[in-house]
Coordinates of C-alpha atoms and ligand atoms in Angstrom, one line a residue:
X1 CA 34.2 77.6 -38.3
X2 CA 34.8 75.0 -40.7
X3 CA 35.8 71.1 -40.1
X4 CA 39.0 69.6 -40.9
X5 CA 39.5 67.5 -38.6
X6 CA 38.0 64.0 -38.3
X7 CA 39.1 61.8 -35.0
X8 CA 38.7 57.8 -35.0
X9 CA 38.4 55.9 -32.0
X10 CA 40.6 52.7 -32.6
X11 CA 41.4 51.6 -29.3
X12 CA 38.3 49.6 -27.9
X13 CA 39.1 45.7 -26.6
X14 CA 37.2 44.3 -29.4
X15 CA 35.9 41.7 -26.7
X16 CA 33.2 40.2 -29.6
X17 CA 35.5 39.5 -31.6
X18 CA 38.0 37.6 -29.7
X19 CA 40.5 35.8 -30.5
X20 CA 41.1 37.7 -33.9
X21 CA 41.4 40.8 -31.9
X22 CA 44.0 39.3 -29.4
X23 CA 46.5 41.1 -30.7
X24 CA 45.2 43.0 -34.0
X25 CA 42.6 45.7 -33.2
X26 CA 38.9 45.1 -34.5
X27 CA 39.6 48.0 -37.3
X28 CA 42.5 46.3 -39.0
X29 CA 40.2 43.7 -40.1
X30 CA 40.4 43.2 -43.5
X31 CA 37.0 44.0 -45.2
X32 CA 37.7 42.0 -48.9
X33 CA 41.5 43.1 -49.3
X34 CA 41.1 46.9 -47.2
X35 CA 41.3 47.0 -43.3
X36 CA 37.9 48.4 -42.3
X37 CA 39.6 51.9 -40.9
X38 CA 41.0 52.6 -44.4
X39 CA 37.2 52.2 -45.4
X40 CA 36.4 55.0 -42.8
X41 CA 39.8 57.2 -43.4
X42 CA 38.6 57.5 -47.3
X43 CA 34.8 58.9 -46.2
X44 CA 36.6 61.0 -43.5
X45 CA 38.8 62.4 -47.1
X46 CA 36.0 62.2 -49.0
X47 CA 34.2 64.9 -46.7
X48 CA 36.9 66.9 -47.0
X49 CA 38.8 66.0 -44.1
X50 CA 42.1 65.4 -44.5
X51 CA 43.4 65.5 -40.6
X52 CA 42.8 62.8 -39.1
X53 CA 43.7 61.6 -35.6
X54 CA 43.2 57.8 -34.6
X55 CA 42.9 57.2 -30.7
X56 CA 44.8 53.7 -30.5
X57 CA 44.9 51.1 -27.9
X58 CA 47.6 48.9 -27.1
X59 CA 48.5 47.2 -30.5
X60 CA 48.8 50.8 -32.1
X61 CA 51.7 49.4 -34.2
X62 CA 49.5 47.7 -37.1
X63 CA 47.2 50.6 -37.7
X64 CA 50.3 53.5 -37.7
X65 CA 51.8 51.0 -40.1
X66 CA 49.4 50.3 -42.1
X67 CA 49.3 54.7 -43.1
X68 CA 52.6 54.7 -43.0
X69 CA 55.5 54.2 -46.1
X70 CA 56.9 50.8 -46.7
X71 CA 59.7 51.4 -48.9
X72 CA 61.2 47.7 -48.9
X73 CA 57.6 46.4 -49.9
X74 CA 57.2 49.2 -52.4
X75 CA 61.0 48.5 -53.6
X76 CA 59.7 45.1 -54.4
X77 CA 56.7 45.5 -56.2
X78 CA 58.3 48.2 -58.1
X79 CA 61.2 45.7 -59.1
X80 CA 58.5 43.3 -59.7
X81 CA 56.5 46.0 -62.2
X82 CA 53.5 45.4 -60.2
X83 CA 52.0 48.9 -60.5
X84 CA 48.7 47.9 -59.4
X85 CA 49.6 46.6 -56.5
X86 CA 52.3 49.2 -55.9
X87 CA 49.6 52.3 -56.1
X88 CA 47.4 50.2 -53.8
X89 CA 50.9 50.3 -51.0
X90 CA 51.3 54.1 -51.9
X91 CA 47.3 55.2 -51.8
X92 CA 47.0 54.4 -48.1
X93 CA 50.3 56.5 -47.0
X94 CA 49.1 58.7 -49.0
X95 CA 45.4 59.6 -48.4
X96 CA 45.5 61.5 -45.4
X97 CA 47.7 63.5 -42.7
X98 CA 47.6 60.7 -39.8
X99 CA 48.4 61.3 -36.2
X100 CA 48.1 59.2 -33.2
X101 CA 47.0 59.5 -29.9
X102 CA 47.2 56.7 -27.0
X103 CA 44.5 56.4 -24.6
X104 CA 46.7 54.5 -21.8
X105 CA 43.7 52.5 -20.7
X106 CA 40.3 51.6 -22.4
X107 CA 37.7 54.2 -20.3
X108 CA 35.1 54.3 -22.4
X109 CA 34.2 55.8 -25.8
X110 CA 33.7 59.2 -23.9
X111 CA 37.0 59.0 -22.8
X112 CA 38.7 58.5 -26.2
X113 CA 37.3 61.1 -27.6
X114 CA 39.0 64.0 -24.4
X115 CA 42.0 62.6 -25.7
X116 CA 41.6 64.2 -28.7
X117 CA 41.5 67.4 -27.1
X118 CA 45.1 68.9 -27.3
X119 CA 45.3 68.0 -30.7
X120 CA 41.7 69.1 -32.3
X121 CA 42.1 72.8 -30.2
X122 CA 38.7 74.8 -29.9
X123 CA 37.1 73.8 -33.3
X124 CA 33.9 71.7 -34.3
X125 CA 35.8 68.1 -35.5
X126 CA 34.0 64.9 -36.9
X127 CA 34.5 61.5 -34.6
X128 CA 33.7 58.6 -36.8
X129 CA 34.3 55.1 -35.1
X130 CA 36.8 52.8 -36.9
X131 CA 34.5 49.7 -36.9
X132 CA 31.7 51.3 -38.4
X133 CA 31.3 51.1 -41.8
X134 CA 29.4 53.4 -44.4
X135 CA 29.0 52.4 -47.6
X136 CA 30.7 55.1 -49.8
X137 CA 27.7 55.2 -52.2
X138 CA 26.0 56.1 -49.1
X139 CA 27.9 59.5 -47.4
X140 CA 26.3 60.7 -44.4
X141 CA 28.9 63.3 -43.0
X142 CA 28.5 66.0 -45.6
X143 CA 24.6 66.3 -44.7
X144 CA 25.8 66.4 -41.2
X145 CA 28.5 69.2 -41.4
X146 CA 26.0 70.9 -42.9
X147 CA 23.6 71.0 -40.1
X148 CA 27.2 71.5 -37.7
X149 CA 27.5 74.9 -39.5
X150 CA 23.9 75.6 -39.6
X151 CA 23.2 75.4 -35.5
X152 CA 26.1 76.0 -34.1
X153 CA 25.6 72.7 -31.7
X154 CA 26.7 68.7 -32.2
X155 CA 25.2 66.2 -34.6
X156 CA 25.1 62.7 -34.3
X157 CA 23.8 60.1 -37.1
X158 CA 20.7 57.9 -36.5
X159 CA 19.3 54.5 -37.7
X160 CA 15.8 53.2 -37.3
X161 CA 16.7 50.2 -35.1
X162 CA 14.4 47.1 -34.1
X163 CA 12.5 48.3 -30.9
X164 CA 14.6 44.6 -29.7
X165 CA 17.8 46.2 -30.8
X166 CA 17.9 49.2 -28.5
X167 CA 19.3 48.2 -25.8
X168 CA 22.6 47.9 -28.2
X169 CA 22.8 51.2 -29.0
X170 CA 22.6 54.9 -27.6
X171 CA 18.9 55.9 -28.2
X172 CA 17.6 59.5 -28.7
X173 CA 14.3 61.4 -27.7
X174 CA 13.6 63.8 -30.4
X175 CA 11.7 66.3 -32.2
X176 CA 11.2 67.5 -35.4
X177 CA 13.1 69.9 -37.0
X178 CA 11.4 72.4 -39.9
X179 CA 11.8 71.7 -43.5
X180 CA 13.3 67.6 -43.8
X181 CA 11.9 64.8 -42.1
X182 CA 15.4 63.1 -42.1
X183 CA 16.6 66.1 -39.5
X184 CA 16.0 66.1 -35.7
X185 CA 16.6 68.3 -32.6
X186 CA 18.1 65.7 -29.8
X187 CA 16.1 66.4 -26.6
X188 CA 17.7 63.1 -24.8
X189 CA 19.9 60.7 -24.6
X190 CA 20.1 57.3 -22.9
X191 CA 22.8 54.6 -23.6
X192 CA 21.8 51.1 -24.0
X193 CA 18.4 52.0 -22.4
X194 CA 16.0 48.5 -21.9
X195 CA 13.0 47.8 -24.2
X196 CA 10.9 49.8 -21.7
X197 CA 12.1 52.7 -21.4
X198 CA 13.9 53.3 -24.7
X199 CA 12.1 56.9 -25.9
X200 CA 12.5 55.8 -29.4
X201 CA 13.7 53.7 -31.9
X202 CA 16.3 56.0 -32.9
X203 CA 19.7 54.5 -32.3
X204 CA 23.4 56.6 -32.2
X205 CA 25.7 55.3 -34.8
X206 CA 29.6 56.0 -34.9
X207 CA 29.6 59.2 -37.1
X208 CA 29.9 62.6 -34.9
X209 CA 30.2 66.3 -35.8
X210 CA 30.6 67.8 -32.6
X211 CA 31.2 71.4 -31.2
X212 CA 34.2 71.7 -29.2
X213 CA 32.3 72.1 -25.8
X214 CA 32.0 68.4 -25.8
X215 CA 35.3 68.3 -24.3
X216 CA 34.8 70.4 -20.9
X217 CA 31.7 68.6 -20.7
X218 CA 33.4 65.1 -20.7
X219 CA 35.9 65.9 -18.3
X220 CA 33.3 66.4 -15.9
X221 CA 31.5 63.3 -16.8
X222 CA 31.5 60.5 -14.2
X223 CA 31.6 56.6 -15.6
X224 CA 28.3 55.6 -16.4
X225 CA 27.3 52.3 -17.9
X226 CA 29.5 49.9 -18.1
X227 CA 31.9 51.9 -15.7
X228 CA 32.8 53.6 -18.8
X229 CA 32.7 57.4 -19.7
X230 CA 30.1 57.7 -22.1
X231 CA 30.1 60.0 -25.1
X232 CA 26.1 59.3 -24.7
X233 CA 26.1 60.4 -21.6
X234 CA 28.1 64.2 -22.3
X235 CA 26.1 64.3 -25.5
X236 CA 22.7 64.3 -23.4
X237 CA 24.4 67.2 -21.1
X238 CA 24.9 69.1 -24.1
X239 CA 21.5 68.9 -25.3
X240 CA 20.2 70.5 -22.3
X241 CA 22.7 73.3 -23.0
X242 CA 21.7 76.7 -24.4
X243 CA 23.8 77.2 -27.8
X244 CA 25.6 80.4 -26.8
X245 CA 27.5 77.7 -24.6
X246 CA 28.4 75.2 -27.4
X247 CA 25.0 73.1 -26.8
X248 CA 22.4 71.8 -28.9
X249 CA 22.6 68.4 -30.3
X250 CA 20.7 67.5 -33.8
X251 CA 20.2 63.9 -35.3
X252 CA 20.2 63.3 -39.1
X253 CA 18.7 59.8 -40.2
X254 CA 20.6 57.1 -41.7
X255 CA 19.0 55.6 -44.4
X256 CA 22.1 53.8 -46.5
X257 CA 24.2 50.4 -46.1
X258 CA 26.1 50.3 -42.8
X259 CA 28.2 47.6 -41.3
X260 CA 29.6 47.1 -37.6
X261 CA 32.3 45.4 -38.2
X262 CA 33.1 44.8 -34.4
X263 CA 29.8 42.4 -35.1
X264 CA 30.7 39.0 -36.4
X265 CA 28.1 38.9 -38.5
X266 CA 27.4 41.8 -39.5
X267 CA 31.5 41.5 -40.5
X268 CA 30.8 38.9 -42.5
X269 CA 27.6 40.6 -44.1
X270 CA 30.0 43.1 -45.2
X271 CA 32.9 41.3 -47.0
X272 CA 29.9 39.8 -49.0
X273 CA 27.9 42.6 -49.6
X274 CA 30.8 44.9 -50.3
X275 CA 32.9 41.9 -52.6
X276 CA 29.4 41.4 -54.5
X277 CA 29.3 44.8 -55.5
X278 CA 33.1 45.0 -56.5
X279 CA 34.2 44.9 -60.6
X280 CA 36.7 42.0 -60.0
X281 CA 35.0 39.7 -57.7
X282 CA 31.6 40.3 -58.0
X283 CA 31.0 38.1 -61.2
X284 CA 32.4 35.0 -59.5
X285 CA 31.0 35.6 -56.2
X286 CA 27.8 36.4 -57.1
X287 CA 27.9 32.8 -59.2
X288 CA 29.1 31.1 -56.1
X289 CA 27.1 32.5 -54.1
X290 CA 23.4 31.5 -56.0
X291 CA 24.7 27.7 -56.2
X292 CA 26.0 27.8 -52.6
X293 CA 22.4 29.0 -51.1
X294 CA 20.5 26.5 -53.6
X295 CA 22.5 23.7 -51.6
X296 CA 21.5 25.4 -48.4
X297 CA 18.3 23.5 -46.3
Ligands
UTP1 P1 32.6 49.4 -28.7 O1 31.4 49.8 -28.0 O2 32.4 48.6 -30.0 O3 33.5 48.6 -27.7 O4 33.4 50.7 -29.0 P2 34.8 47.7 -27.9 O5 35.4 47.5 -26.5 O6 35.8 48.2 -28.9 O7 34.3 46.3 -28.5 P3 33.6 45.1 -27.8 O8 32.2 45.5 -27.5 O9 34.4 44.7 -26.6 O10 33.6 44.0 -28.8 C1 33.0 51.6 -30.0 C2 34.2 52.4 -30.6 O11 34.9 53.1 -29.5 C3 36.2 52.7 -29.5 C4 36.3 51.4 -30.2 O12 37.6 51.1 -30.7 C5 35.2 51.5 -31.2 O13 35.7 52.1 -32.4 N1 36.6 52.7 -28.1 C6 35.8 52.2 -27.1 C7 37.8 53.4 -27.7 O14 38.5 53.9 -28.6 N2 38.2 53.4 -26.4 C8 37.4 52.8 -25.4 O15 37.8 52.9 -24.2 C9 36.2 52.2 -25.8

């Protein structure tokens, strides 16, 4: 069956962030002049998903606003001339058919996604995480339907973490699979495991094709770390699941640029990284930027 539908957890407390994320969720962070979940809506399009369903916490007004039409600000800039600007206003309205979802309380990541349940029906769907940024030269989810339609089963991405890093991260035991190195059957799953007894240095990162199954299996998943339902945590049930029941679960590696913006640095690695590389800032930046380090100790 093919994917149209992507689902983006937005409704995390943002704790490591605090206090910008007080009151604005993590993902409506501007990254340069975009919030970082437009960054992720346009790779969700981009793969050819178009429906897009955005779990929100409990300052869901920015982030439906921010998709929605804002005919006194367009009214203005349209008065004004400004067509730049005014395309800019339209684009994000226009880009995608946006729903919403609340999850009444913060339960986890796991817990997010069984929201999504009524809405994405008995159909594989996507799940990429709004604070988790892909560079665009860099797409990931179109290799990963691919191996979606080709098993049957669930596919998470991967990264090649620090062995120090793991315990940040879901980590995966795995195997190869024939014919590209970059491709993986999942035969575990552990979330935030310690140094010790991490079976890899493979870590989960927020992009998801998953088969619908994931959803019975997360209703019956009890909290696990954290006291949180863990996505980790249905994802290693389905693994041990034969296919003709939904399971399976495959890993393709991530070898592009990737921010977490829920990270403060690795926020601020973005807006430089990401404003270096951009036509109209770049120049300057990049200017500022080689006298600013020379004056650095
Ligand atoms: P994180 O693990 O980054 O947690 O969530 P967090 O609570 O948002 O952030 P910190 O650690 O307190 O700073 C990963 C993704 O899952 C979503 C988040 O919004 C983020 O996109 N999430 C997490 C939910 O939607 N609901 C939850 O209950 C938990």
């Amino acid at each position: 069956m093919t994917i149209r539908k992507a689902v983006i957890p937005a409704a995390g407390l943002g704790t490591r962030f605090l206090p910008a994320t007080k009151s604005t969720p993590k993902e409506m962070l501007p990254v340069v002049d975009k919030p970082a979940i437009q960054y992720v809506v346009e790779e969700a399009v981009a793969a050819g998903l178009e429906d897009v369903l955005m779990i929100t916490g409990r300052s869901k007004r920015t982030l439906a606003d921010h998709f929605d039409s804002v005919p006194e600000l367009e009214s203005a800039l349209e008065a004004k001339g400004d067509e730049k600007r005014l395309a800019e206003v339209r684009h994000s309205s226009d880009l995608a058919n946006v729903h919403f979802v609340r999850q009444g309380q913060p339960k986890g990541l796991g817990h997010a996604v069984l929201c999504a349940r009524h809405h994405v029906g008995d159909e594989p769907f996507a799940v990429l995480l709004g604070d988790d940024l892909i560079d665009e030269r860099d797409p990931i989810l179109p290799t990963m339907i691919e191996l979606q339609q080709r098993t049957g089963g669930s596919v998470v991405a991967l990264l090649e973490v620090d062995p120090e890093q793991v315990h940040l991260y879901g980590c995966a035991a795995v195997e190869p699979l024939e014919g590209d190195e970059d491709q993986v059957r999942i035969t575990g799953l552990v979330e935030k495991p310690d140094p010790a007894d991490a079976p890899s240095n493979l870590a989960v990162i927020g992009r998801y094709v998953l088969n619908p199954a994931v959803f019975a299996v997360l209703d019956e998943t009890a909290p696990g770390r954290g006291g949180e339902i863990q996505l980790t945590d249905a994802l290693a049930t389905l693994a041990d699941m034969p296919a003709e029941q939904g399971g399976g679960v495959y890993g393709v590696v991530f070898r592009g640029r990737r921010y977490d913006t829920g990270d403060r640095l690795d926020y601020l690695k973005a807006v430089v990284r990401i404003a270096s590389d951009r036509p109209d800032l770049g120049p300057d930046l990049r200017a500022w930027l080689t006298e600013y380090v020379k004056t650095l100790p």
